[in-house]
Coordinates of C-alpha atoms and ligand atoms in Angstrom, one line a residue:
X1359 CA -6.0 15.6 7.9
X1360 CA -7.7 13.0 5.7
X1361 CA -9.3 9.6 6.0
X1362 CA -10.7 7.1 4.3
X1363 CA -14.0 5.4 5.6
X1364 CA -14.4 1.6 5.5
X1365 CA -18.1 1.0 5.2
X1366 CA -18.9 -2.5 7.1
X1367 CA -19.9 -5.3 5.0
X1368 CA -23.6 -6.7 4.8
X1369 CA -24.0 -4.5 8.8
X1370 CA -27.3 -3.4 7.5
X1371 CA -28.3 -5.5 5.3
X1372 CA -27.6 -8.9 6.2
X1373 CA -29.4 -10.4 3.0
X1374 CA -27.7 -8.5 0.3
X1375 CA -25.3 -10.6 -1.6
X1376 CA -21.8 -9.6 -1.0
X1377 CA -19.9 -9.6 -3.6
X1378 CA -22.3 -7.6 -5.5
X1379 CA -22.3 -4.6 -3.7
X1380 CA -21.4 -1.9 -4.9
X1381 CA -18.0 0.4 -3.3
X1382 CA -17.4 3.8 -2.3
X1383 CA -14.3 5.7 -1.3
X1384 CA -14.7 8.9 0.7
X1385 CA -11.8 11.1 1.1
X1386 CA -12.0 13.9 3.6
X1387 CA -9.9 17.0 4.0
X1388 CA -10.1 19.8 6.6
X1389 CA -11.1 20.0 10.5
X1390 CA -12.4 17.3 12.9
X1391 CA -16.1 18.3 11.7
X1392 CA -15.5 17.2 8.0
X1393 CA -13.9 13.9 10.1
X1394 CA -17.0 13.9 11.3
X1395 CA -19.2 14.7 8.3
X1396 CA -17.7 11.8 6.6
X1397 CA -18.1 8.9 9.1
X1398 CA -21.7 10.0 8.9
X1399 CA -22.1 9.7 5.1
X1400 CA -20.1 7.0 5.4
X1401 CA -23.0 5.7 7.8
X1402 CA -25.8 7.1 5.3
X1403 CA -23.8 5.1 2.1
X1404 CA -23.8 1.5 4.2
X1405 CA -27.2 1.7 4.7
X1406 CA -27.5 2.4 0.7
X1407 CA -25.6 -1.1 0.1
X1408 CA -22.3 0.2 -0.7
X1409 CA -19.2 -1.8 0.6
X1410 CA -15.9 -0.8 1.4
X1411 CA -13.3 0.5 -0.9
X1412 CA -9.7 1.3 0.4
X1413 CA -8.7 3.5 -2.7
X1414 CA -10.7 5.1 -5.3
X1415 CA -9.7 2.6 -8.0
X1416 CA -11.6 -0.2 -7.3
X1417 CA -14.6 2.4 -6.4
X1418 CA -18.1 2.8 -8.1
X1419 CA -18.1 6.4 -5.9
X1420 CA -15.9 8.7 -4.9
X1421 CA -16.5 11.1 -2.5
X1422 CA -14.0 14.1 -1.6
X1423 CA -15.0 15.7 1.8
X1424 CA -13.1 19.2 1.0
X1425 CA -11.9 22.3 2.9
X1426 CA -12.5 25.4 1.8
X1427 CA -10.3 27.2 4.9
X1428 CA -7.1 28.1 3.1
X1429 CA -6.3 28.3 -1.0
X1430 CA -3.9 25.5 -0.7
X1431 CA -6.8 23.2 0.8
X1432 CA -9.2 24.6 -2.1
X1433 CA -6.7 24.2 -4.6
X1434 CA -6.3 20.5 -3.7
X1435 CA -9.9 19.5 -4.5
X1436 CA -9.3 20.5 -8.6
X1437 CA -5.8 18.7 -8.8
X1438 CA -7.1 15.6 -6.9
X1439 CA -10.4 15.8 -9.2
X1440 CA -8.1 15.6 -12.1
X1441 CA -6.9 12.4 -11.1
X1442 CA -10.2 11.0 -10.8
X1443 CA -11.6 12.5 -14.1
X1444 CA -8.6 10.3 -15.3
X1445 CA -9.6 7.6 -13.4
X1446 CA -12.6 7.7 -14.5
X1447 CA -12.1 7.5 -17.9
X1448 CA -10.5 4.2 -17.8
X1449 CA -12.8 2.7 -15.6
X1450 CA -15.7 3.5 -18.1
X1451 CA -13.3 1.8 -20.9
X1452 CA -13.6 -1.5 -19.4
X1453 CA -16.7 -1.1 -18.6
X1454 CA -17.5 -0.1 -15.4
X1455 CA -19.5 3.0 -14.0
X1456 CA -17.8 5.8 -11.7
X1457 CA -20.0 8.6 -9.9
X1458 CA -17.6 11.5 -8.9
X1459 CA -19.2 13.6 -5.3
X1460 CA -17.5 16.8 -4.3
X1461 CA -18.8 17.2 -0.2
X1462 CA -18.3 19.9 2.3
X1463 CA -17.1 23.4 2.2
X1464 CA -15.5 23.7 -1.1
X1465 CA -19.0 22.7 -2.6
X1466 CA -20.5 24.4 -0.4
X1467 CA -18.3 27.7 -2.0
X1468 CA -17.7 27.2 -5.3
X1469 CA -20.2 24.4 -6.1
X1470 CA -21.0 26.0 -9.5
X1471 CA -17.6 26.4 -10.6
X1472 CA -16.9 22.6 -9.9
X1473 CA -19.5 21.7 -12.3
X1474 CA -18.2 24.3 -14.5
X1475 CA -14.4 23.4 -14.5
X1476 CA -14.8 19.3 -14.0
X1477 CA -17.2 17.7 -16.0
X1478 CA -16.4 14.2 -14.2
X1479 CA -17.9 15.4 -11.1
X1480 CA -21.5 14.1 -11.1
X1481 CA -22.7 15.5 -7.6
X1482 CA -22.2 18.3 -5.3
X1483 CA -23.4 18.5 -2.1
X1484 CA -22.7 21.4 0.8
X1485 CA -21.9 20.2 4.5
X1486 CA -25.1 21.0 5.7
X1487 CA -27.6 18.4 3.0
X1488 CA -25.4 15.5 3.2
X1489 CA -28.4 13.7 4.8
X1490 CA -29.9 13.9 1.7
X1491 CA -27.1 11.8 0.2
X1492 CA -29.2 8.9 -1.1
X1493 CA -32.2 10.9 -3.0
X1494 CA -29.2 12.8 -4.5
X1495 CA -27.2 9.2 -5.5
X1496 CA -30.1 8.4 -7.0
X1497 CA -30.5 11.4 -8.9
X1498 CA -26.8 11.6 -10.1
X1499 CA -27.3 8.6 -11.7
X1500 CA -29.5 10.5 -14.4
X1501 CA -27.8 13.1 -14.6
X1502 CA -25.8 15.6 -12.6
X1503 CA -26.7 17.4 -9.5
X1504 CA -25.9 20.0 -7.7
X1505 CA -27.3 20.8 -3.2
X1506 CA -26.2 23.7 -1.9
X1507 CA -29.2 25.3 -0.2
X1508 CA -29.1 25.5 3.5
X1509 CA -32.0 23.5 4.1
X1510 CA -35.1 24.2 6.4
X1511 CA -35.1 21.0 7.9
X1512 CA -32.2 19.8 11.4
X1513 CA -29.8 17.3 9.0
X1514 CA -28.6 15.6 12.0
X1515 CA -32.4 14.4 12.9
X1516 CA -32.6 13.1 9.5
X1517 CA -29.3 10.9 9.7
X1518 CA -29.8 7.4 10.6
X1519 CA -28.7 6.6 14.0
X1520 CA -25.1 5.4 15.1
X1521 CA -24.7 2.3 14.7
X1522 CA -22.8 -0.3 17.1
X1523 CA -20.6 -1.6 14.8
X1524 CA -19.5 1.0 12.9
X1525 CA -19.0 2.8 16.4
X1526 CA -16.7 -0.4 17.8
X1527 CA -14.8 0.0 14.9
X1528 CA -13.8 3.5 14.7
X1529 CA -12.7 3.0 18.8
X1530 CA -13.3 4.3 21.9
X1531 CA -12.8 8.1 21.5
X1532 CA -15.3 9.9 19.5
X1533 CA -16.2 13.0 18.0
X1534 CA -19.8 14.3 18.2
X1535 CA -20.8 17.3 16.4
X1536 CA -23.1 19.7 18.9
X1537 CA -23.2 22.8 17.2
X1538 CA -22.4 24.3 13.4
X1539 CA -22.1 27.8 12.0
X1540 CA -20.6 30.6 12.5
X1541 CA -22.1 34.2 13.2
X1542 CA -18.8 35.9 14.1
X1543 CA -17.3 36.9 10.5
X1544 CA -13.4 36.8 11.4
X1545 CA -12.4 39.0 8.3
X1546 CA -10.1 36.7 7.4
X1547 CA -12.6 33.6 7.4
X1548 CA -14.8 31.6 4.9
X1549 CA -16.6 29.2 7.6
X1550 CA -19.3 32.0 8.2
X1551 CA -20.1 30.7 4.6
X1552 CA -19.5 27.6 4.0
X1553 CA -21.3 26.4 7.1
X1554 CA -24.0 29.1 7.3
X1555 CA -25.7 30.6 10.8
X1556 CA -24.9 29.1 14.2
X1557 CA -26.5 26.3 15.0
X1558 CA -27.2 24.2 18.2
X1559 CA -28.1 20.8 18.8
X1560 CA -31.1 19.7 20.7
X1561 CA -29.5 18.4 24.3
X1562 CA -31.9 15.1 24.3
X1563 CA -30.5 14.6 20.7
X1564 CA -26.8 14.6 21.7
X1565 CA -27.2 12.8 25.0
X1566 CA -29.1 9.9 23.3
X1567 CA -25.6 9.6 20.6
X1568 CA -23.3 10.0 23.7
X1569 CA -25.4 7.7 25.2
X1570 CA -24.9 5.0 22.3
X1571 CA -21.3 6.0 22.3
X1572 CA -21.1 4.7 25.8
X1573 CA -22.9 1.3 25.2
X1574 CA -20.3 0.8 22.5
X1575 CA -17.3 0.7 24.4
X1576 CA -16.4 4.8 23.6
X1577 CA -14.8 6.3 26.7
X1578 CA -13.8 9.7 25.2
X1579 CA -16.2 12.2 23.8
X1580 CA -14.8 15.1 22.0
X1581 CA -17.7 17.8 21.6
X1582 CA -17.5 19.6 18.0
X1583 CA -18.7 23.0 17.0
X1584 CA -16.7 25.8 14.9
X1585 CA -17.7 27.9 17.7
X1586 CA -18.8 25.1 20.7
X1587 CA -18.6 27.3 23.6
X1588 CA -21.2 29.5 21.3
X1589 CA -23.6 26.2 22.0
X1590 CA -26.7 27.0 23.4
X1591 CA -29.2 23.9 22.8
X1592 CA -32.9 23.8 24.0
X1593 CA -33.8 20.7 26.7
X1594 CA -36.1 19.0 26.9
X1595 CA -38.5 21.4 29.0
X1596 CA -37.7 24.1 26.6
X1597 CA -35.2 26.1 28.1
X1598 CA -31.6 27.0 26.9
X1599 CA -28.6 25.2 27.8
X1600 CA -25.5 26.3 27.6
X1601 CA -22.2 24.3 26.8
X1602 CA -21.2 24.0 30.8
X1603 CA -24.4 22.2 31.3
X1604 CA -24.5 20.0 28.6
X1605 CA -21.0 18.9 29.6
X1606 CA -22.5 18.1 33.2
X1607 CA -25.2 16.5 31.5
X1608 CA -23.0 14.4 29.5
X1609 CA -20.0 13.6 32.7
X1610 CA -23.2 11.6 33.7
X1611 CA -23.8 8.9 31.8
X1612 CA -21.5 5.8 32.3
X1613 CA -18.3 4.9 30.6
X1614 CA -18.2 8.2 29.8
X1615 CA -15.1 9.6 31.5
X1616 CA -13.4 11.7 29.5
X1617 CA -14.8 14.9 27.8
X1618 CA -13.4 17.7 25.2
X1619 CA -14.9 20.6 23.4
X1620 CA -13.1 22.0 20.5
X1621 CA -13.2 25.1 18.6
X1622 CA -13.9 27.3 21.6
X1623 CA -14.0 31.5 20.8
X1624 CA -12.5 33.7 23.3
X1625 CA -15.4 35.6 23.7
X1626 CA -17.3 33.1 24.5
X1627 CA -15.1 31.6 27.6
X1628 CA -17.5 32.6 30.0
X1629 CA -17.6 32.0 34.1
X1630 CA -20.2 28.8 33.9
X1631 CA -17.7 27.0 31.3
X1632 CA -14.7 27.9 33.4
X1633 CA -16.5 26.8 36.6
X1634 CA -16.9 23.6 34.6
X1635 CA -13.6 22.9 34.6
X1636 CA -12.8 23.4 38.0
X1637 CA -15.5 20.9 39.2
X1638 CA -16.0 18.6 36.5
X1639 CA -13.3 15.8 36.3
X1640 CA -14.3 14.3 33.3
X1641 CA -13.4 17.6 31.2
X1642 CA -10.0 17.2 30.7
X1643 CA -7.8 19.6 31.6
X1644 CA -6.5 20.4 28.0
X1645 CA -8.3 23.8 26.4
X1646 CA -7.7 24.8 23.1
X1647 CA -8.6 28.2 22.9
X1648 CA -7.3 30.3 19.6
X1649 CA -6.1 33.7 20.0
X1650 CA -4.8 34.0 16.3
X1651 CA -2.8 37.3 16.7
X1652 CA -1.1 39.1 19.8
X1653 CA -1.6 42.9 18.4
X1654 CA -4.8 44.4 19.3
X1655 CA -4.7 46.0 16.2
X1656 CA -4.7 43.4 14.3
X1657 CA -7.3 41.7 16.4
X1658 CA -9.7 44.2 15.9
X1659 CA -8.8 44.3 12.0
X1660 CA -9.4 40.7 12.2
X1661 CA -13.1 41.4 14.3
X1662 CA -11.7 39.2 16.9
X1663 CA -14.3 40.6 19.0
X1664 CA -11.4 41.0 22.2
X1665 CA -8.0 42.2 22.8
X1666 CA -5.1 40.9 24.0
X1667 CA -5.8 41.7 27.6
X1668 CA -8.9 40.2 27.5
X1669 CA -7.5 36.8 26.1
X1670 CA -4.8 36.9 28.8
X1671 CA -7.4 37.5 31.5
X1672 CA -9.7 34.7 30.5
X1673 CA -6.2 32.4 30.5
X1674 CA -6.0 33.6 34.1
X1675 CA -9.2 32.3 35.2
X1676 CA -9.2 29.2 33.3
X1677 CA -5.9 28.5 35.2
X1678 CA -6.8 29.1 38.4
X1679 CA -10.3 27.1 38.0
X1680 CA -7.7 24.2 37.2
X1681 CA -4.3 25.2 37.9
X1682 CA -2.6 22.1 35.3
X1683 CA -4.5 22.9 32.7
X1684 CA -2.8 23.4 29.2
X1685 CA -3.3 25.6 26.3
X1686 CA -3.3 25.3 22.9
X1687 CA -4.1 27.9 20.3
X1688 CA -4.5 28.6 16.1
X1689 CA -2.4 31.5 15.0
X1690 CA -2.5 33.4 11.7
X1691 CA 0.7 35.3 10.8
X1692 CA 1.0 38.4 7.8
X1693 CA -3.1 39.3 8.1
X1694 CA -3.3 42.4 5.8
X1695 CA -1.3 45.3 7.5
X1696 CA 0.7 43.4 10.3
X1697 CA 4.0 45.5 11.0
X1698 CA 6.9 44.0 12.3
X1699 CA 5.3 45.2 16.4
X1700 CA 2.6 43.5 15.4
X1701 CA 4.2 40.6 15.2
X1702 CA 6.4 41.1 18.2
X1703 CA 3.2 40.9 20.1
X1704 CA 2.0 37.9 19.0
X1705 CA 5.7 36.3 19.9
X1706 CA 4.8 38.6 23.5
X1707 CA 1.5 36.5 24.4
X1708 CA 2.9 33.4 23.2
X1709 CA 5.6 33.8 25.9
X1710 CA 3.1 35.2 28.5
X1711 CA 0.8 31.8 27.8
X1712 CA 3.3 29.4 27.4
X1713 CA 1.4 26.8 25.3
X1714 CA 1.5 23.0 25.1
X1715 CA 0.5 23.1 21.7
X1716 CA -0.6 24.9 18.9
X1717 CA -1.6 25.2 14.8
X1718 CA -0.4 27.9 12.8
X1719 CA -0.9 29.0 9.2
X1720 CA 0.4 32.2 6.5
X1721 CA -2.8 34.0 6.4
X1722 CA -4.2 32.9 3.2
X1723 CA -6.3 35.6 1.0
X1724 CA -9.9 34.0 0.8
X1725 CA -12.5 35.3 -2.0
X1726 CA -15.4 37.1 -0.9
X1727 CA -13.8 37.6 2.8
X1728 CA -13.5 41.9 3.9
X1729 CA -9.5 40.7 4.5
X1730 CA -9.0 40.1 1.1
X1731 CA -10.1 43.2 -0.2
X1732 CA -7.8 45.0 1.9
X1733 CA -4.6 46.7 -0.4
X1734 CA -2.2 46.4 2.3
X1735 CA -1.7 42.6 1.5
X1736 CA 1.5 41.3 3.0
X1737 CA 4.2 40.2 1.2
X1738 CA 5.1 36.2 1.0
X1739 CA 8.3 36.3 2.3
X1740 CA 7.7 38.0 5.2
X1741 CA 4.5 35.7 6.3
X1742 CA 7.2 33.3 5.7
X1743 CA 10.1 34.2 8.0
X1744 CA 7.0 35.3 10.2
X1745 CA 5.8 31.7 10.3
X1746 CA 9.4 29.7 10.8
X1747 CA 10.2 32.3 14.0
X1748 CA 6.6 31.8 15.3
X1749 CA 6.8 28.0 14.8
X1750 CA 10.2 27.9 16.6
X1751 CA 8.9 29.2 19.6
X1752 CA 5.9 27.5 19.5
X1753 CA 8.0 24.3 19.0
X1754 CA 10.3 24.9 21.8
X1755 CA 7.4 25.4 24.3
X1756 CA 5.9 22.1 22.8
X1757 CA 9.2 20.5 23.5
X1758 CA 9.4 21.9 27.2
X1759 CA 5.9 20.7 27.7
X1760 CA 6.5 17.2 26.4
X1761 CA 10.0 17.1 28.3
X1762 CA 8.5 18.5 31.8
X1763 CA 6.3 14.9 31.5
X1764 CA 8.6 12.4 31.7
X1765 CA 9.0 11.0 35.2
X1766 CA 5.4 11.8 36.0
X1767 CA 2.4 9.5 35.9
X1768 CA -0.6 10.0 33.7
X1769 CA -3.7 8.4 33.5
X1770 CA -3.8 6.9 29.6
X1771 CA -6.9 5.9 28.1
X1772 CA -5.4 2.7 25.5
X1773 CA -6.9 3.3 22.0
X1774 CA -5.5 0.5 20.5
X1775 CA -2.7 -1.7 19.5
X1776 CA 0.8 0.0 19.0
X1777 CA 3.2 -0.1 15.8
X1778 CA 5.2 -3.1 17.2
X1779 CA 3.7 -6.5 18.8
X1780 CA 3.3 -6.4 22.3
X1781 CA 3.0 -2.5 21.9
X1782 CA -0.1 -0.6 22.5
X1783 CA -1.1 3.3 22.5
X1784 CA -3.2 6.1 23.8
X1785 CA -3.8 9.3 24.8
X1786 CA -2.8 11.3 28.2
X1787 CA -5.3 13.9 29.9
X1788 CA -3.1 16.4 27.4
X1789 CA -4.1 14.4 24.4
X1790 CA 0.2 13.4 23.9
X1791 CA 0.0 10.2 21.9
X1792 CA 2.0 7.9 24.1
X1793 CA 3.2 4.2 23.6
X1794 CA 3.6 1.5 26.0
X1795 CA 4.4 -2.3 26.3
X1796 CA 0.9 -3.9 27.2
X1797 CA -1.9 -6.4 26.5
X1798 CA -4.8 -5.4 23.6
X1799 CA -6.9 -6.4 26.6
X1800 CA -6.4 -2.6 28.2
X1801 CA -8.1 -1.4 24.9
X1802 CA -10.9 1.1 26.2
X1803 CA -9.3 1.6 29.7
X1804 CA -8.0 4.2 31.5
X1805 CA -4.5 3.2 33.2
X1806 CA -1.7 4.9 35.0
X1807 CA 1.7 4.7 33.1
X1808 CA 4.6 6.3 33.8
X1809 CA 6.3 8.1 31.0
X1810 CA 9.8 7.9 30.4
X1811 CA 10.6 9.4 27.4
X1812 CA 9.8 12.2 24.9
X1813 CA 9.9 11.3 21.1
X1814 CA 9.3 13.9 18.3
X1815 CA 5.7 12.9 17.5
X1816 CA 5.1 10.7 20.9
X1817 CA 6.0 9.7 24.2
X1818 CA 7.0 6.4 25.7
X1819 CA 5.3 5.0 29.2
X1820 CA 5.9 2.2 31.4
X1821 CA 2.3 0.9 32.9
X1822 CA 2.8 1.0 36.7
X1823 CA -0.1 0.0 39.3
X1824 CA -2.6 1.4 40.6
X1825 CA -1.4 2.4 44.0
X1826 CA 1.8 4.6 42.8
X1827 CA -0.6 6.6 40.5
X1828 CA -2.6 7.4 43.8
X1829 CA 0.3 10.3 45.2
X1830 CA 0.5 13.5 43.3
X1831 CA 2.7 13.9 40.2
X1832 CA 6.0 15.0 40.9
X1833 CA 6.5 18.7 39.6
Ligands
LIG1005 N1 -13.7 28.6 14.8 C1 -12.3 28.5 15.0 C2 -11.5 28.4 13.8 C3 -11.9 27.6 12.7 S1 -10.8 27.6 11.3 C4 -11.9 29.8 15.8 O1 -12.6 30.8 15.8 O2 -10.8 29.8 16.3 C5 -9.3 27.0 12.0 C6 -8.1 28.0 11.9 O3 -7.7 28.2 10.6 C7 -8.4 29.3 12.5 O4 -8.3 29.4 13.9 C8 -7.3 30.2 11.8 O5 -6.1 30.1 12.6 C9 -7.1 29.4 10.5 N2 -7.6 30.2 9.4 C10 -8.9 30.5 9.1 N3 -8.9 31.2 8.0 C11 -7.7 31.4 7.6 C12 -7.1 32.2 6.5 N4 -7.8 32.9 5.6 N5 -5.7 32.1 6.4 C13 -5.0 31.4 7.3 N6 -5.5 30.8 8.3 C14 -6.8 30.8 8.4
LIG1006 FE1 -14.0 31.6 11.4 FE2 -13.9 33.4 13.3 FE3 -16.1 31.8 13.0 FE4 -13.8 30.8 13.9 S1 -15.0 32.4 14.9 S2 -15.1 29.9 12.4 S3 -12.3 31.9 12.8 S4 -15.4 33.4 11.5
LIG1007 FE1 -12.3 23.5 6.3 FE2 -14.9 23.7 6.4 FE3 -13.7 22.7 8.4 S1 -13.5 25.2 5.5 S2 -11.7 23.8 8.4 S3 -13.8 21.8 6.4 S4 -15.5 24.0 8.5

C-alpha cells in the first residue's frame, strides 16, 4: 500500500504567497496506521507552509513513511533512498535544496544504520515523535537529526486538529487511530518494537475527531489499533472503557453510520465486543480477525496466546451474535519448524471458517525477533509452494463469496466518482469495491444497489429504490 499526500494550498495560511511555498512529497508504505501516520504529518507539514508535490522531483522534502514488517518492505526503503540520494544530487546542481525524512517503523528500527548507510537522509523520525515534525524540520536544516525515543508526552494531543478541508478531500470514509503498541511479542513480529507498549486513546479525544469527521461529510469510521480490541481508554469520569463501548459511544453521533475496527487479536474477542455486534447496526458485519496458523503447535511457537479450538470457538459466537457476518484473516506460512501437518491444519481451519477474505505472507526472518533465532528455518521453496496452495484456496473462497452476491441487494455507501463518466463507486457492508451507473450527487450516501456481477478486483451494481431493498436478501 502507498500514497502520496496532497497538502492543500494556502488552507492555513491564507496570506502566504503561493507560489513561494515550499513542497513536500510523502511516500508511505505498510498498514492502514502508517496511512494514517502520514495524512497526519501531511496535516502537521501544511500548517508549516509546505504545498503540494505529486512526485518527489519537484520536492524541497521527501518523506518515506516505511514498514519495517517483512524484509522485502525493509529492503525497499534503502533502494528507494538510492533514487533520492540521486535525486538529490541533481537538484542541488541547479541549485535547489532537498531535505531527505525516513518516517515510521523502519526508522523507528534501524534509524542508526540509515544515517550510517545513506548520507542523503537528513532526518529520521520513529512513528511515535512525528508530532514533533516541525522542531525537527527546522533542525535538519543545520544539520542532521535523528528521533527515536518514545517520548513521555500523548503525540496525538500534540497534533493539530483535523482540519475540514483536508478531511472533505480525503472523502467520506476515514481512518482514526484509537490505540498503538503492542505487548503481545508474536515471535515472529517486529511491531512490539517499532511501535513500543500498548497504548490507548483518551475516549473524549477520539469522539471529539469522529465528531469532526462527521461535520465533514465522513460517513464511515474505520477504528485503528495493531491490537484495537486490546483498547481500553479512560472517559471522561476516569474509568476504563473498553472497545465495545467506545464503539456505542461512537454509533451515536450523527452521520456516523458505519463503523470498523481493524487489527483485532483473538484473545482479545471477548463477549462485550461480540455482544456489540449483535446489537450495534452501525458495526458492520465484516471482522477481520487473524489466526495466522492452523497447528497449535505452531501457534504456541508463534506465542499466539490461543489454539486452534479457541479461534474456532470465538468464530462461533461471533456468528451467531450476527449470523451474516464475514471473516477475514492474515496468515503466515513456513514459521520455523512447520511440517507438512502443520500446514494441513492451517488449509483445515481455513475450510472450517470459510473466509471472505484474507492476507497472506512467506514468514519473513526479522532481526532481533525469538523466530529468527530458531535453527529450524524453513526452506524457500517450500514457504513457496506453501503460499500458492494456501492462496488458491483462499482465492476460491473469495470467489464463492463474491459470486454468492450477485442477485442480492446491498446497502453501498458512494465514495466517489467511478473510472468511466456517468460511473460512480463504493463500498458494501463487506467492504467489496463495487461500481454502478449513478449521479456524483450520491457521494456520501448510503444506497441500495443490486449487484449483478462479480469482476476480479470489483463488483458491478444496479441502484434500485428504496422499497425493493426493504425485503430480505435472497440467500
Ligand atoms: N496486530 C496484527 C498484525 C499486524 S502485522 C495481528 O496480531 O494480527 C500484519 C500481518 O503481517 C500479521 O498478521 C502477519 O500475518 C504478518 N506478519 C507479521 N510479521 C511477519 C513476518 N515476520 N513474516 C511474515 N509475515 C508477517
Ligand atoms: Fe505483531 Fe502479534 Fe502484536 Fe499483532 S499481536 S502486532 S502480530 S506482536
Ligand atoms: Fe509495517 Fe509498522 Fe505497520 S512495521 S505493518 S508500518 S506497524
Amino acid at each position: 500500500m502507498s500514497e502520496s499526500l496532497e497538502l492543500i494550498r494556502g488552507e492555513e495560511h491564507p496570506k502566504a504567497p503561493a507560489l513561494s511555498k515550499p513542497r513536500a512529497f510523502i511516500k508511505s508504505y505498510g498498514c492502514q496506521m502508517n496511512v494514517y501516520d502520514a495524512e497526519r504529518m501531511g496535516d502537521i507539514l501544511a500548517l508549516e507552509g509546505y504545498d503540494l508535490a505529486d512526485s518527489a522531483d519537484a520536492a524541497d522534502l521527501v518523506l518515506l513513511n516505511t514498514c519495517h514488517i517483512r524484509e522485502r518492505a525493509s529492503e525497499k526503503v534503502f533502494s528507494e533512498l538510492g533514487r533520492l540520494r540521486t535525486l538529490k544530487k541533481a537538484r542541488g546542481a541547479e541549485g535547489h535544496d532537498m531535505l531527505i525524512g525516513v518516517a515510521g517503523c523502519v526508522a523507528q528500527a534501524e534509524g542508526r544504520e540509515i544515517m550510517r548507510r545513506q548520507s542523503a537522509v537528513d532526518l529520521v523520525v520513529g512513528p511515535q515523535s512525528y508530532h514533533r515534525l516541525p522542531d525537527l524540520l527546522r533542525r535538519a536544516r543545520n544539520g542532521r537529526v535523528a528521533e527515536t525515543d518514545f517520548p513521555v508526552e500523548d503525540k496525538f494531543a500534540e497534533l493539530p486538529p483535523l482540519s475540514e478541508q483536508r478531511i472533505r478531500q480525503r472523502g467520506v470514509a476515514a481512518f482514526v487511530t484509537v490505540q498503538e503498541g503492542c505487548d503481545k511479542f508474536c515471535t515472529f513480529c517486529v511491531v512490539p518494537y517499532t511501535r513500543g507498549a500498548e497504548f490507548s486513546r483518551p475516549v473524549a479525544q477520539v469522539v471529539a475527531d469522529v465528531e469532526r469527521l462527521a461535520r465533514a461529510g465522513v460517513r464511515e469510521v474505520t477504528l485503528l489499533g495493531q491490537n484495537v480490541n486490546a483498547y481500553h481508554g479512560e472517559d471522561e469520569r476516569g474509568r476504563t472503557s473498553s472497545l465495545a463501548l467506545l464503539i456505542r459511544r461512537l454509533a451515536e453521533i450523527p452521520g456516523i453510520s458505519r463503523l470498523r475496527y481493524t487489527t483485532s487479536h483473538p484473545a482479545d474477542m471477548n463477549d462485550d465486543l461480540i455482544a456489540a455486534h449483535r446489537e450495534v447496526p452501525a458495526l458492520m458485519p465484516y471482522l477481520h480477525l487473524p489466526v495466522q496458523s492452523g497447528s497449535d503447535r505452531v501457534l504456541a511457537a508463534m506465542n499466539r496466546k490461543h489454539g486452534a479450538a479457541h479461534y474456532l470457538e470465538i468464530i462461533g459466537k461471533v456468528r451467531d451474535a450476527r449470523p451474516d457476518i464475514a471473516l477475514s484473516s492474515d496468515f503466515i506460512v513456513g514459521f520455523p519448524g512447520e511440517s507438512d501437518a502443520d500446514f494441513e491444519a492451517t488449509l483445515a481451519i481455513i475450510r472450517a471458517v470459510d473466509y471472505a477474505g484474507a492476507f497472506s505472507f512467506k514468514y519473513s526472518r526479522r532481526p532481533g525477533t525469538p523466530g529468527a533465532e530458531r535453527q529450524d528455518q524453513i526452506d524457500e521453496a517450500v514457504k513457496e509452494k506453501r503460499l500458492a496452495r494456501l492462496q488458491g484456496l483462499l482465492e476460491e473462497q473469495r470467489q464463492a463469496f463474491n459470486a454468492a452476491s450477485v442477485g442480492r441487494i446491498a446497502d453501498v455507501l458512494i465514495e466517489k466518482k467511478g473510472r468511466h463518466s456517468g460511473q460512480i463507486a463504493g463500498r458494501t457492508p463487506y467492504l467489496q469495491a463495487i461500481h454502478l451507473d449513478g449521479p456524483e450527487e450520491l457521494i456520501g450516501q448510503i444506497v441500495p444497489v443490486e449487484i449483478v456481477a462479480t469482476g476480479p478486483n470489483s463488483l458491478a451494481g444496479r441502484r434500485v429504490n428504496h422499497g425493493s431493498s426493504a425485503g430480505e436478501c435472497p440467500t
